[in-house]
Each structure stands twice: as C-alpha cells, then as structure tokens.
C-alpha cells in the first residue's frame, strides 16, 4: 500500500486498485452502461437550447453532452472541421525531457518513461480521444496499470462518454462520476486522464465549443428545413378546387382528396359540378436567402473551430499571402491545443509513471520529467544556407547546436556516418587572391597607374606561379600534332592523375591563361 500526493491531496492507493477500473469496480455506477442518448437535438428550439445550457451551468452536464454528440453527428461541416483539428494533434512527435540540472539517474528515468510511452500502440488514439474535450469542454479516459520488466506501465485506455459525469455541487471546477447521488463519485487520481480543454475561459460546463456551435447549428437547421420545403413546391403548378354552393362536408372532403391525389398521381376523379384549376408554377422567390443563411452559419462554425475560413471552405479566393496568414492561425490553435494536452499528460500520466517507477523520485513533483511536443517548424533551408555563412563571415559566433536545432537536423551520434560533398575542389588561397587582384585591376583600365601597377606585379610576383600552372598544359599543346592528338593527350593526363587533381590543374590552367590574355591586352593598350 502506497501513499501519493497529487495537487496537494494525499491518497492511499492499494496495488489491486491499480489493476482495476473504477467504473467497473463500483456497483453504483453500473447503470451508466445501460443509458441511451435521448437526442435532444430532435425538435430543438432556441428555448429548449437555452434550458439545456442552464442545466449544464447548474452541474447537470448530461443533456449538453448528448447535444454535443448530436451536433457532431448531424452537421457534416462541424464534424469535418473538428476532425481536422483533432487529427492535427495525433501526428506530432514528442520527447520526455528531464528537469533542469538533472542528475544521471533523472536522465535515465526520463529516457525510460519516453521509451514506455512510445511503445504504447494506441497513443495516437489516446490523443484523439483527449481532443474530444475541444467540443465538450472535458474528456476523461480511464486506464489501469500492468507490470513489464519490473516497471508499472499504463494500459487499457478507454474513453468514457462525457454524459457519465457531473459537476461537484460544491465546486463547479471539479468533475465527478455520476453514481445516482447528488455529490457523485470522486475520480481516482492514478486511473484517469482528466483532460479539461479550455476553448474559452471558465469552468468545465462552459469551456467547450458546443456552446458556440449550438446556435449556428440550430439556425442552419431552420434554413435547411425551409429550403427543403421551398424545393418541394417550387415548379409545381398550384391546384385550386372549386365546389358549388351547397356542397356538403363529405363532397368538400372528396374534392380536397382529389386535388391532393392529382398532384401526386397525375390523375384522379371528382364529383360532377366541381372543378380543379391549374395555375402557373410558383415563380417568385428563390433559394438564395436560404443558401446565404447556411453559408453564414458554416463560416461562423469554421471560425469558431479553426479560427479562419480560407483553409476550411471551397470557393474562397485570396492571395497566397492571405492564405499563409490563415494557415498560421490554424498552426497557432494546434500549438495551443498541444500545450493543453501536454499539461494533462504530465500531470495524470508522466508524474504517476515517475512516482511508481522512478528511482530518482524523492517526493518532489517539481522534479518530474516532462512530455514536450515538438511543435517547432522547420526553417527555410535555402534562406539559412545563405544567411549562416554570411553571418559567420562578419564575425557572428553561431553555436553548432543552435544551427542544428533551427534546421531540425539532428547531430550525429558516436561514429554515425554523415553526408559530405564529393569531389570538392578548394582553390589555393594564394592563387585565388592573385586572380581576384588581377581582375580588380583590369576593371579600372582607364586608370593607367593601376594597370601599370598590376603589370609590374604580374611580371615580378605572379610570373612563376602562372608559368608553373601552365607548364603541363603548354607541353601537351607544343607536342600535339593535331587537335585530336591534343584531346588524346588531355585524356591520358586525366587517367594518370586522380580526378580531383586533374580538375584542380585544368581549372587553374584555364584561369591563368585567361588572366594572361587580359594581361597581354592591357600591355598592348
């Protein structure tokens, strides 16, 4: 039997409780499995919606949670937008980092917890189920513990319907399991992921997006219903039955039946003396008002869920810059959601794993490892490949670690092979400097002093270098009897020298010959 402290509350937890689920162990909550959704969205009116929301504010969450389920199932637009937001959270890599100034044992504990979490096959599904709190305001996932290589590991994750819970009658910030009592059953701290998702500030009953989406949902339903009625009668001729004076109620009923029957069956009979007139089909009005209302509702829903509309709907037009801005809003919302998921996982999963297994745990929860999602976006490689060399050239001292982090390129470990440039040719600094000086001097040919100075320097300092570079090629040219013979000699020289040396020699010789030609032109002028 162990004693743990979570959020300032001490719990006495037995080992057998770690292996059983609270919802299955308590007999007074068995009724929850036999409850069925009564679909409050059927016949939903503004007055009924307001009543559901007031009940939720008083702690009775069941009808609001059922309504949230109906909204997600009946409105395809809301479902699609919520699915985008949820799925964006399930593919982000994560690490478990030790606390600052961690000891070697704390580092080992963090690495072990990370390995255990990454071995959970359904971890992405756990994140997806936790994201159910975006709509409902909270999401509770129950799990148990099992042994693996002397480690207690979480297992058996199961998302419980939000309708199974209620608010504490004395504290609306606390969520309890419904057990047919006014107070409800407190959730065991080491068996639940109790995620509260703050789509807006407030207590759990008012944190979810259901309260923002319910109103455009009901308005949209009204418009869809009215549009369906309009399309049902649009283009159908108006039928008017005429009965003679003195007609009995039975005769009137037969005429009405004939009018309705002719509309559906394209034929019918009426008593003699009665008439049915057909007038032109309805031509007034149109579907535009209904479509405008539905479009407004869907744009409002997209803004509430994704913060924008440009990445959510077809038919929108705009510049690429505007699209990038809207996409950045979506990424900011994703990062905000991930930070909330990480807070819950660190409190309800990482800390218990550390308390139950960590050899370095000393009772201080502030020294626990922390799960961190990698939300850093890869930097523009082309931009940084141009910027870093220039910054280094002017004196910036950029740590290698920093550059790797910005570009999300991991540092090699141990003797891991790394990429390198093949057949890289590095010109000699002396020759490179002489060529740059020569070209610079030739660009100011109008200045005779500069040209003369360059000529003198080329004769005295550079003659030996240029001759040494040209000599192998000049010998081949002098001894060649034809152009084909020269080509064969160059190929033979390539075969005798390594590729790198031949490329360097040929490049230098060509550069030297070009500079010599420019030098002769300068002398002739």
Coordinates of N, CA and C in Angstrom, one line a residue, residues 160-284:
X160 N -14.4 7.4 -21.9 CA -15.7 7.3 -21.3 C -16.6 8.4 -21.8
X161 N -17.9 8.1 -22.1 CA -18.8 9.2 -22.6 C -18.8 10.3 -21.6
X162 N -18.9 11.5 -22.2 CA -19.0 12.7 -21.3 C -20.2 12.8 -20.5
X163 N -21.3 12.1 -21.0 CA -22.5 12.1 -20.2 C -22.5 11.3 -18.9
X164 N -21.4 10.6 -18.7 CA -21.2 9.8 -17.5 C -20.8 10.7 -16.3
X165 N -20.6 12.0 -16.5 CA -20.0 12.8 -15.5 C -20.9 14.0 -15.1
X166 N -20.7 14.5 -14.0 CA -21.4 15.7 -13.5 C -20.4 16.6 -12.8
X167 N -20.8 17.8 -12.5 CA -20.0 18.8 -11.7 C -20.3 18.6 -10.2
X168 N -19.2 18.8 -9.4 CA -19.4 18.8 -8.0 C -20.3 19.9 -7.5
X169 N -21.3 19.6 -6.7 CA -22.3 20.6 -6.3 C -21.7 21.7 -5.5
X170 N -20.5 21.5 -4.9 CA -19.9 22.5 -4.1 C -18.7 23.2 -4.8
X171 N -18.3 22.6 -5.9 CA -17.2 23.2 -6.6 C -17.3 22.9 -8.1
X172 N -17.8 23.8 -8.9 CA -18.0 23.6 -10.3 C -16.8 23.3 -11.1
X173 N -15.6 23.5 -10.5 CA -14.4 23.2 -11.3 C -14.0 21.7 -11.2
X174 N -14.7 20.9 -10.4 CA -14.4 19.5 -10.2 C -15.4 18.7 -11.0
X175 N -15.0 17.6 -11.6 CA -15.8 16.7 -12.4 C -15.9 15.4 -11.6
X176 N -17.1 14.8 -11.4 CA -17.2 13.6 -10.7 C -18.0 12.6 -11.5
X177 N -17.9 11.3 -11.2 CA -18.6 10.3 -11.8 C -20.0 10.2 -11.3
X178 N -21.0 10.1 -12.2 CA -22.4 10.0 -11.7 C -22.7 8.6 -11.1
X179 N -23.2 8.7 -9.9 CA -23.5 7.4 -9.2 C -24.8 7.4 -8.5
X180 N -25.8 8.2 -9.1 CA -27.1 8.2 -8.5 C -27.2 8.9 -7.2
X181 N -26.2 9.7 -6.9 CA -26.2 10.6 -5.7 C -26.0 12.0 -6.1
X182 N -26.3 12.9 -5.2 CA -26.2 14.3 -5.6 C -24.7 14.8 -5.7
X183 N -23.9 14.1 -4.9 CA -22.4 14.5 -4.9 C -21.7 13.9 -6.1
X184 N -22.0 12.6 -6.4 CA -21.2 11.9 -7.4 C -19.9 11.3 -6.8
X185 N -19.2 10.5 -7.5 CA -18.1 9.8 -7.1 C -16.8 10.5 -7.5
X186 N -15.9 10.7 -6.6 CA -14.6 11.4 -7.0 C -13.8 10.4 -7.8
X187 N -13.1 10.9 -8.8 CA -12.2 10.1 -9.7 C -10.9 9.8 -9.0
X188 N -10.5 8.5 -9.1 CA -9.2 8.2 -8.6 C -8.1 8.8 -9.4
X189 N -7.1 9.4 -8.7 CA -6.1 10.2 -9.4 C -5.2 9.5 -10.4
X190 N -4.9 8.2 -10.1 CA -3.9 7.4 -10.9 C -4.6 6.5 -11.9
X191 N -5.9 6.6 -12.1 CA -6.6 5.8 -13.0 C -7.3 6.6 -14.1
X192 N -7.1 7.9 -14.2 CA -7.9 8.7 -15.1 C -7.0 9.7 -15.7
X193 N -7.1 9.9 -17.1 CA -6.6 11.1 -17.7 C -7.8 12.1 -17.7
X194 N -7.7 13.1 -16.9 CA -8.8 14.1 -16.7 C -8.4 15.3 -17.5
X195 N -8.8 15.3 -18.7 CA -8.4 16.5 -19.6 C -9.5 17.5 -19.6
X196 N -9.1 18.8 -19.3 CA -10.0 19.9 -19.4 C -9.5 20.8 -20.5
X197 N -10.3 20.9 -21.6 CA -9.8 21.7 -22.7 C -10.5 23.1 -22.7
X198 N -9.7 24.1 -22.5 CA -10.2 25.4 -22.4 C -10.3 26.1 -23.8
X199 N -11.4 25.8 -24.5 CA -11.6 26.5 -25.8 C -11.9 28.0 -25.5
X200 N -12.4 28.2 -24.2 CA -12.6 29.6 -23.7 C -12.5 29.5 -22.2
X201 N -12.2 30.6 -21.5 CA -12.0 30.5 -20.1 C -13.4 30.3 -19.4
X202 N -13.3 29.6 -18.2 CA -14.5 29.3 -17.5 C -14.3 27.9 -16.9
X203 N -15.4 27.5 -16.2 CA -15.4 26.1 -15.6 C -15.8 25.1 -16.7
X204 N -15.7 23.8 -16.4 CA -15.9 22.8 -17.5 C -17.2 22.9 -18.3
X205 N -18.3 23.3 -17.6 CA -19.5 23.3 -18.3 C -19.6 24.3 -19.4
X206 N -18.7 25.4 -19.4 CA -18.7 26.5 -20.3 C -17.4 26.6 -21.1
X207 N -16.5 25.6 -21.0 CA -15.2 25.7 -21.7 C -15.3 25.1 -23.1
X208 N -16.2 24.2 -23.4 CA -16.2 23.6 -24.7 C -16.9 24.5 -25.8
X209 N -16.6 24.1 -27.1 CA -17.1 24.8 -28.2 C -18.6 24.5 -28.5
X210 N -19.2 23.6 -27.8 CA -20.5 23.2 -28.0 C -21.5 24.4 -27.8
X211 N -21.1 25.3 -26.9 CA -22.0 26.4 -26.6 C -21.9 27.5 -27.7
X212 N -20.7 27.5 -28.4 CA -20.6 28.5 -29.5 C -21.2 27.9 -30.8
X213 N -21.1 26.6 -31.0 CA -21.6 25.9 -32.2 C -23.1 25.6 -32.2
X214 N -23.7 25.6 -31.0 CA -25.1 25.2 -30.9 C -26.0 26.2 -31.6
X215 N -25.7 27.5 -31.5 CA -26.6 28.5 -32.1 C -26.5 28.5 -33.6
X216 N -25.3 28.6 -34.3 CA -25.4 28.4 -35.7 C -25.9 27.1 -36.2
X217 N -25.8 26.0 -35.4 CA -26.3 24.7 -35.7 C -27.8 24.8 -35.8
X218 N -28.5 25.4 -34.9 CA -29.9 25.5 -34.9 C -30.5 26.4 -36.0
X219 N -29.8 27.5 -36.2 CA -30.2 28.4 -37.3 C -30.0 27.8 -38.7
X220 N -28.9 27.0 -38.8 CA -28.7 26.3 -40.1 C -29.8 25.3 -40.3
X221 N -30.2 24.6 -39.2 CA -31.2 23.6 -39.4 C -32.5 24.2 -39.9
X222 N -32.9 25.4 -39.3 CA -34.1 26.0 -39.8 C -34.0 26.4 -41.2
X223 N -32.8 26.8 -41.7 CA -32.7 27.2 -43.1 C -32.7 26.0 -44.0
X224 N -32.2 24.9 -43.6 CA -32.2 23.7 -44.4 C -33.6 23.2 -44.5
X225 N -34.4 23.2 -43.4 CA -35.8 22.8 -43.4 C -36.6 23.7 -44.4
X226 N -36.4 25.0 -44.3 CA -37.2 25.9 -45.1 C -36.8 25.7 -46.6
X227 N -35.5 25.5 -46.9 CA -35.1 25.2 -48.2 C -35.7 23.9 -48.8
X228 N -35.8 22.9 -48.0 CA -36.4 21.7 -48.4 C -37.9 21.9 -48.8
X229 N -38.6 22.6 -47.9 CA -40.0 22.9 -48.2 C -40.1 23.7 -49.5
X230 N -39.2 24.7 -49.7 CA -39.3 25.5 -50.9 C -39.1 24.7 -52.2
X231 N -38.1 23.8 -52.1 CA -37.8 23.0 -53.3 C -38.9 22.0 -53.5
X232 N -39.6 21.6 -52.5 CA -40.7 20.6 -52.7 C -41.9 21.2 -53.5
X233 N -42.1 22.5 -53.3 CA -43.2 23.1 -54.0 C -42.8 24.0 -55.2
X234 N -41.5 24.3 -55.3 CA -41.0 25.1 -56.4 C -41.2 24.4 -57.8
X235 N -41.8 25.0 -58.7 CA -42.1 24.5 -60.0 C -43.3 23.6 -60.2
X236 N -44.0 23.3 -59.0 CA -45.2 22.5 -59.1 C -46.4 23.4 -59.3
X237 N -47.3 23.2 -60.3 CA -48.4 24.0 -60.5 C -49.4 24.1 -59.3
X238 N -49.9 25.2 -59.1 CA -50.9 25.4 -58.0 C -52.2 24.8 -58.4
X239 N -52.8 24.0 -57.6 CA -54.1 23.3 -57.9 C -55.1 23.9 -57.0
X240 N -56.2 24.4 -57.6 CA -57.3 25.0 -56.8 C -58.6 24.3 -57.1
X241 N -59.3 23.7 -56.2 CA -60.5 23.0 -56.4 C -61.7 23.9 -56.1
X242 N -62.7 23.9 -57.0 CA -63.9 24.7 -56.8 C -65.2 23.8 -56.6
X243 N -65.9 24.0 -55.6 CA -67.1 23.2 -55.3 C -68.3 24.2 -55.4
X244 N -69.5 23.7 -55.9 CA -70.7 24.5 -56.0 C -71.2 24.9 -54.6
X245 N -72.0 25.9 -54.6 CA -72.6 26.3 -53.4 C -73.6 25.2 -52.9
X246 N -73.7 25.0 -51.7 CA -74.5 24.0 -51.1 C -73.8 22.6 -51.0
X247 N -72.5 22.5 -51.3 CA -71.8 21.3 -51.2 C -71.7 20.8 -49.8
X248 N -71.9 19.6 -49.6 CA -71.8 19.0 -48.2 C -70.4 18.8 -47.8
X249 N -70.1 18.7 -46.5 CA -68.7 18.5 -46.0 C -68.1 17.2 -46.6
X250 N -68.9 16.2 -46.9 CA -68.4 15.0 -47.5 C -67.9 15.3 -48.9
X251 N -68.7 16.1 -49.7 CA -68.3 16.4 -51.0 C -67.0 17.3 -51.0
X252 N -66.9 18.2 -50.1 CA -65.7 19.0 -50.0 C -64.5 18.2 -49.7
X253 N -64.7 17.2 -48.8 CA -63.5 16.3 -48.5 C -63.1 15.5 -49.7
X254 N -64.1 15.1 -50.5 CA -63.7 14.3 -51.7 C -62.9 15.2 -52.7
X255 N -63.4 16.5 -52.8 CA -62.7 17.4 -53.7 C -61.2 17.6 -53.2
X256 N -61.1 17.8 -51.9 CA -59.7 18.1 -51.4 C -58.8 16.8 -51.6
X257 N -59.4 15.7 -51.4 CA -58.7 14.4 -51.7 C -58.3 14.3 -53.2
X258 N -59.2 14.7 -54.1 CA -58.9 14.7 -55.5 C -57.8 15.7 -55.8
X259 N -57.8 16.9 -55.3 CA -56.7 17.9 -55.5 C -55.4 17.3 -55.1
X260 N -55.3 16.7 -53.9 CA -54.0 16.2 -53.4 C -53.6 15.0 -54.3
X261 N -54.6 14.1 -54.6 CA -54.2 13.0 -55.4 C -53.7 13.3 -56.8
X262 N -54.3 14.3 -57.4 CA -53.9 14.7 -58.8 C -52.5 15.2 -58.7
X263 N -52.1 15.9 -57.7 CA -50.7 16.4 -57.6 C -49.7 15.3 -57.5
X264 N -50.0 14.2 -56.9 CA -49.0 13.1 -56.7 C -49.2 12.0 -57.8
X265 N -50.4 11.8 -58.3 CA -50.7 10.7 -59.2 C -50.9 11.1 -60.6
X266 N -50.9 12.4 -60.9 CA -51.2 13.0 -62.2 C -52.5 12.5 -62.8
X267 N -53.5 12.2 -61.9 CA -54.8 11.7 -62.4 C -55.7 11.6 -61.2
X268 N -57.0 11.6 -61.4 CA -58.0 11.4 -60.3 C -59.4 11.7 -60.8
X269 N -60.4 11.6 -59.9 CA -61.8 11.8 -60.3 C -62.4 12.8 -59.2
X270 N -63.3 13.6 -59.7 CA -64.0 14.5 -58.8 C -65.5 14.4 -59.1
X271 N -66.4 14.8 -58.2 CA -67.8 14.7 -58.5 C -68.2 15.7 -59.6
X272 N -69.3 15.5 -60.3 CA -69.7 16.3 -61.3 C -70.2 17.7 -60.7
X273 N -69.9 18.7 -61.4 CA -70.2 20.0 -60.9 C -69.1 20.7 -60.2
X274 N -68.0 20.0 -59.9 CA -66.9 20.5 -59.2 C -65.7 20.7 -60.3
X275 N -64.8 21.7 -60.0 CA -63.8 22.0 -60.9 C -62.4 22.0 -60.2
X276 N -61.4 21.8 -61.0 CA -60.0 21.9 -60.5 C -59.2 22.8 -61.5
X277 N -58.7 23.9 -61.1 CA -58.0 24.8 -61.9 C -56.5 24.6 -61.6
X278 N -55.7 24.7 -62.7 CA -54.2 24.7 -62.5 C -53.6 26.0 -62.9
X279 N -52.9 26.6 -62.0 CA -52.3 27.9 -62.2 C -50.7 27.7 -62.4
X280 N -50.1 28.8 -63.0 CA -48.7 28.7 -63.2 C -47.9 28.3 -62.0
X281 N -46.8 27.6 -62.2 CA -46.0 27.2 -61.0 C -45.4 28.5 -60.4
X282 N -45.1 28.4 -59.1 CA -44.5 29.5 -58.3 C -43.2 30.0 -59.0
X283 N -43.2 31.2 -59.3 CA -42.0 31.8 -59.9 C -41.3 32.8 -59.0
X284 N -42.0 33.3 -58.0 CA -41.4 34.2 -57.1 C -40.4 33.6 -56.2

